[in-house]
XYZ file of C-alpha atoms in Angstrom:
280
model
C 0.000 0.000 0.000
C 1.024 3.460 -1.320
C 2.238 5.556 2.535
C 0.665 8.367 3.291
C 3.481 10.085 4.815
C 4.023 13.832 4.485
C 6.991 15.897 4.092
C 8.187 18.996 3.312
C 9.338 19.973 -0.058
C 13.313 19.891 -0.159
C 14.518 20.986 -3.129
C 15.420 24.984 -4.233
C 13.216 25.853 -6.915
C 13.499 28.958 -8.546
C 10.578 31.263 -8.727
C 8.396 30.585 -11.788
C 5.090 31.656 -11.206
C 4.187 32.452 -14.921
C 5.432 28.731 -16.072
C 3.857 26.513 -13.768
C 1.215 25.494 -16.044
C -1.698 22.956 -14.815
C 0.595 20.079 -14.110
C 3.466 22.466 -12.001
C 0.213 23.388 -10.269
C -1.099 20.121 -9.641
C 2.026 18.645 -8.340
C 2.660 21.863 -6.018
C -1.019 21.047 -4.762
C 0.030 17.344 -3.752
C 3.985 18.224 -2.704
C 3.013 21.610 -0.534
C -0.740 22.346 -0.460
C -2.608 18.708 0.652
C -0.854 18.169 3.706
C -2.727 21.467 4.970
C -6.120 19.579 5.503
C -4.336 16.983 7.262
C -6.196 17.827 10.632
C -9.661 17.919 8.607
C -9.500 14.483 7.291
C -8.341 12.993 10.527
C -10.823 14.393 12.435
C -13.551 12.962 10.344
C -12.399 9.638 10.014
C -11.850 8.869 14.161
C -15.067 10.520 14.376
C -16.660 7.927 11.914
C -14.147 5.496 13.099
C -12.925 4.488 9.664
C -11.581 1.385 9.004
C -11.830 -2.155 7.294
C -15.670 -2.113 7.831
C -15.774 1.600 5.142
C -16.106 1.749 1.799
C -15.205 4.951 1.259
C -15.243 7.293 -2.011
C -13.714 10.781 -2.177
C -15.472 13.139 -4.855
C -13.031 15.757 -5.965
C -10.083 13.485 -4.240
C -7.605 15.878 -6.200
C -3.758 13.907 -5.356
C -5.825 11.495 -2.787
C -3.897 11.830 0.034
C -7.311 12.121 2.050
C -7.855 8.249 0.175
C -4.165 7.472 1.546
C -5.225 8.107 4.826
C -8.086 6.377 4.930
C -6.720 3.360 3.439
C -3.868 3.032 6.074
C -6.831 2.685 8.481
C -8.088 -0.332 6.596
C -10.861 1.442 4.127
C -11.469 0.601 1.146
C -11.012 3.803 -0.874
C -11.761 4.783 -4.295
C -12.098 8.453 -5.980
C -13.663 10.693 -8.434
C -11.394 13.805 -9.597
C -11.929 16.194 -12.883
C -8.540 17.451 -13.320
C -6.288 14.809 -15.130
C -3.122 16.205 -13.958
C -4.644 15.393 -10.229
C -5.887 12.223 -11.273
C -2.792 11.053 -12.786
C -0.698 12.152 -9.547
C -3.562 10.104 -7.384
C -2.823 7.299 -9.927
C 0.439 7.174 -8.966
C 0.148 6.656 -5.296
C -1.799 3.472 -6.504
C -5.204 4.810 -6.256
C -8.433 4.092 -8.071
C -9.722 7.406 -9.484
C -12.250 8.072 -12.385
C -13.011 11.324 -14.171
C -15.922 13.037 -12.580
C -19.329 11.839 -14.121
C -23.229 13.796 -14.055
C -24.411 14.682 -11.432
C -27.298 12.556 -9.487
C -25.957 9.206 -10.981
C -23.816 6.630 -9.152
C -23.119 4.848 -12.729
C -22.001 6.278 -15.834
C -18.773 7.100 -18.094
C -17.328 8.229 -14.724
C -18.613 5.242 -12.097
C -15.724 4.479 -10.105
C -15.768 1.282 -7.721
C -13.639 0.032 -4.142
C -13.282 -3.254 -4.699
C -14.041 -5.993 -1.974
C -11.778 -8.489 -1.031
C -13.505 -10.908 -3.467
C -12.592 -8.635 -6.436
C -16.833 -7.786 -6.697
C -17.117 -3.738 -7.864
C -19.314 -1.271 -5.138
C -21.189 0.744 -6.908
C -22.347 2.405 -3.554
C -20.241 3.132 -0.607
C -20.807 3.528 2.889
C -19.112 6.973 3.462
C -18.949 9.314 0.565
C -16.669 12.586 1.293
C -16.459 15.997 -0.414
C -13.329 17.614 1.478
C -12.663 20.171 -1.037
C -14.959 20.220 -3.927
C -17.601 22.700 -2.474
C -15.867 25.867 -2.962
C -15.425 25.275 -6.670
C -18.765 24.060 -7.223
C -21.059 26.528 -9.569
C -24.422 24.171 -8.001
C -23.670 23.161 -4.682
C -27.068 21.652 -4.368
C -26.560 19.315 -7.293
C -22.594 17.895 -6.069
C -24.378 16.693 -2.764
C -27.441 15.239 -4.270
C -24.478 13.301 -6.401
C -22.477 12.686 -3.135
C -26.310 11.153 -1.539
C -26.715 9.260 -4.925
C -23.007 7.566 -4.214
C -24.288 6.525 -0.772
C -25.649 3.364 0.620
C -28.864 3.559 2.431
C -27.918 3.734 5.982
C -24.322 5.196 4.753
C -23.129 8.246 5.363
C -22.270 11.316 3.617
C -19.437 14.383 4.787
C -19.412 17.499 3.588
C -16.640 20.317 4.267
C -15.740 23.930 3.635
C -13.928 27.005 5.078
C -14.783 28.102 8.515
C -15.976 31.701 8.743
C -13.521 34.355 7.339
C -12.944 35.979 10.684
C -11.825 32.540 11.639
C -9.354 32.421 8.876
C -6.306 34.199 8.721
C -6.240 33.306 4.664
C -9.371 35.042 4.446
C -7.366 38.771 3.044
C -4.978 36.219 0.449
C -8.444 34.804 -1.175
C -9.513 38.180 -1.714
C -6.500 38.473 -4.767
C -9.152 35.721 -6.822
C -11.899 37.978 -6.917
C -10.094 41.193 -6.860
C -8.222 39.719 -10.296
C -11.240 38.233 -11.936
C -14.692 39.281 -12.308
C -15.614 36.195 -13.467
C -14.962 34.901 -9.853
C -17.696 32.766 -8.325
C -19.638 35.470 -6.491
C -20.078 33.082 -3.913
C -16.371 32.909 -3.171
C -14.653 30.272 -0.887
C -16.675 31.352 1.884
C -20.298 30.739 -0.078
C -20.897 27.690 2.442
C -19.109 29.089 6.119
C -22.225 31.005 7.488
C -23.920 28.871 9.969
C -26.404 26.366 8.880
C -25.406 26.886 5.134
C -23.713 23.016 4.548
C -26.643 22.090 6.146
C -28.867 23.584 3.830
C -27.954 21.289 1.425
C -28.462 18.290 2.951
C -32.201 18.028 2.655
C -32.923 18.698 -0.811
C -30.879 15.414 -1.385
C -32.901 13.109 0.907
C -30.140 13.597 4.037
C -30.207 14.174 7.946
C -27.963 15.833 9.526
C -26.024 13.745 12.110
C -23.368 15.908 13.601
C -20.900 18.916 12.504
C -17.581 19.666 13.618
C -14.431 22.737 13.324
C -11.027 21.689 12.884
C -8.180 24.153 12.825
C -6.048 23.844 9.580
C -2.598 26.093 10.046
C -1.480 26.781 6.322
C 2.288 26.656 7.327
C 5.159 27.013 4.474
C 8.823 27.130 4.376
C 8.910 30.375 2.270
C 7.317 32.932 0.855
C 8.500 31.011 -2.331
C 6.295 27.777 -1.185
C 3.270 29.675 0.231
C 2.453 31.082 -3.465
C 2.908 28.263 -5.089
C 0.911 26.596 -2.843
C -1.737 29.042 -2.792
C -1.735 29.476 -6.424
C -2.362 25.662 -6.516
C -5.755 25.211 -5.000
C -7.335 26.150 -7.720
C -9.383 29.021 -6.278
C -7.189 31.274 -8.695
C -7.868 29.676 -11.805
C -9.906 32.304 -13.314
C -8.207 35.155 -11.986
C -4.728 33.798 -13.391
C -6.553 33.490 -16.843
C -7.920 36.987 -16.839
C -4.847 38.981 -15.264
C -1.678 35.962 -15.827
C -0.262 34.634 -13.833
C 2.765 36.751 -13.160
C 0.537 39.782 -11.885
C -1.882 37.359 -9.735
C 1.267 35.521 -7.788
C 2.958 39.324 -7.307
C -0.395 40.280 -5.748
C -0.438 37.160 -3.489
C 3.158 37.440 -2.358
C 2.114 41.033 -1.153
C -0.998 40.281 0.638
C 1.186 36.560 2.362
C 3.842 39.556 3.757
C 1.967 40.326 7.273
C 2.310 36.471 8.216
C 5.519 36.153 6.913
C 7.709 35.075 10.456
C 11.408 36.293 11.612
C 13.079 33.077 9.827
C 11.207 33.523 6.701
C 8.811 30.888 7.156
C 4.428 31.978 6.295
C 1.837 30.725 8.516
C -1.556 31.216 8.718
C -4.333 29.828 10.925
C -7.750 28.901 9.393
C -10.544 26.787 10.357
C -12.811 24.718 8.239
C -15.882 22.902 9.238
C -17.323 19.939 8.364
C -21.109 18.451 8.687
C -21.874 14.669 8.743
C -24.894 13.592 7.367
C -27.136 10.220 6.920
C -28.539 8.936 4.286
């Protein structure tokens, strides 16, 4: 099984903002970015208690290291992710991930499947988790009735997304995306933090609510260098980056990740997400 360990980026790169492409993006999202939402995904799975008994499918998995986790626990763990750059990384680390298919059908050109120890395909699961999906989702509604469409009866289903932005310390560095684009999503990254707004989506797509939860995420980088990168990689600047470039947007980030830049050159940032748990 792939290892799900986590480490810090150790080579000198030098500064190539405007270069990076999809793929430099995608692999700055799974060598710096990922291990962010460490403390999210744990929390959720010892709160579930995940383990050999789960069948578990992330939906917008990205690199899966959330699947990597989960599978050192003894889940079964299969994913759905858009992005073939992502996919292809999650590939690597051994993992079963399909393009993303329609919404509100569990089969399809993108049906993905955990297999059992007998080899037989699940075209259900018993925990079905959107991490980090939500903020880039035009129809919220329609990714969780997806998500409940995924789910066994009696399984369950997780949704997450940024905590409120007083909460969040990244809060002023998200502004650059919609500052840069007016295309931006005009519900932003914090669309979903106001209380009671994940759970507004629950019942439209035939789930209860069965518990919520905060979890403090520190963004924490090794440079100013790393902290762009791995902002730039988390796909919330996408449409900024194609309206201004992506020289202008990183110089705009790199200004506005300057008041939590520390004495030894080192960026941190404190943000909470939350998360709501829901039965289907």
């Amino acid at each position: 099984m792939a290892s799900a360990q986590v480490t810090a980026t150790t080579v000198e790169r030098p500064r190539a903002y405007a270069t990076a492409g999809a793929h430099g993006r995608a692999r700055d999202w799974a060598e710096i970015q990922e291990r962010m939402l460490v403390p999210l995904y744990q929390a959720v799975y010892q709160r579930l208690e995940v383990g050999a008994a789960t069948s578990l499918l992330g939906l917008g998995c990205r690199s899966g290291l959330a699947l990597l986790l989960a599978a050192e626990r003894g889940a079964l763990v299969a994913g759905v992710e858009e992005a073939p750059e992502l996919r292809e990384l999650a590939e690597g680390r051994g993992l079963q991930v399909a393009p993303a298919a329609s919404a509100h059908s569990p089969a399809g050109p993108g049906e993905v499947t955990a297999r059992s120890a007998y080899g037989l395909p699940r075209a259900a699961h018993s925990l079905v988790t959107v991490f980090e999906q939500l903020p880039y989702a035009v129809r919220p509604s329609e990714l969780v009735a997806d998500a409940a469409a995924r789910t066994l009866p009696g399984g369950q289903v997780v949704l997450a997304s940024w905590g409120p932005p007083e909460r969040c310390e990244s809060a002023a560095v998200l502004e650059v995306a919609r500052r840069r684009s007016p295309r931006a999503p005009g519900h932003g990254p914090f669309g979903l933090s106001a209380p009671g707004a994940l759970e507004g989506l629950l019942a439209g797509a035939g789930l209860r609510p069965a518990g919520s939860g905060r979890v403090t995420c520190p963004f924490a980088y090794a440079d100013l260098d790393e902290a762009v990168r791995g902002m730039l990689s988390t796909g919330l600047y996408e449409r900024a980056v194609e309206d201004s470039g992506q020289a202008l947007v990183a110089k705009e980030l790199e200004e506005s990740l300057h008041p939590f830049v520390r004495a030894d050159g080192s960026v941190r940032m404190t943000n909470v997400f939350r998360y709501v748990v829901a039965d289907r």
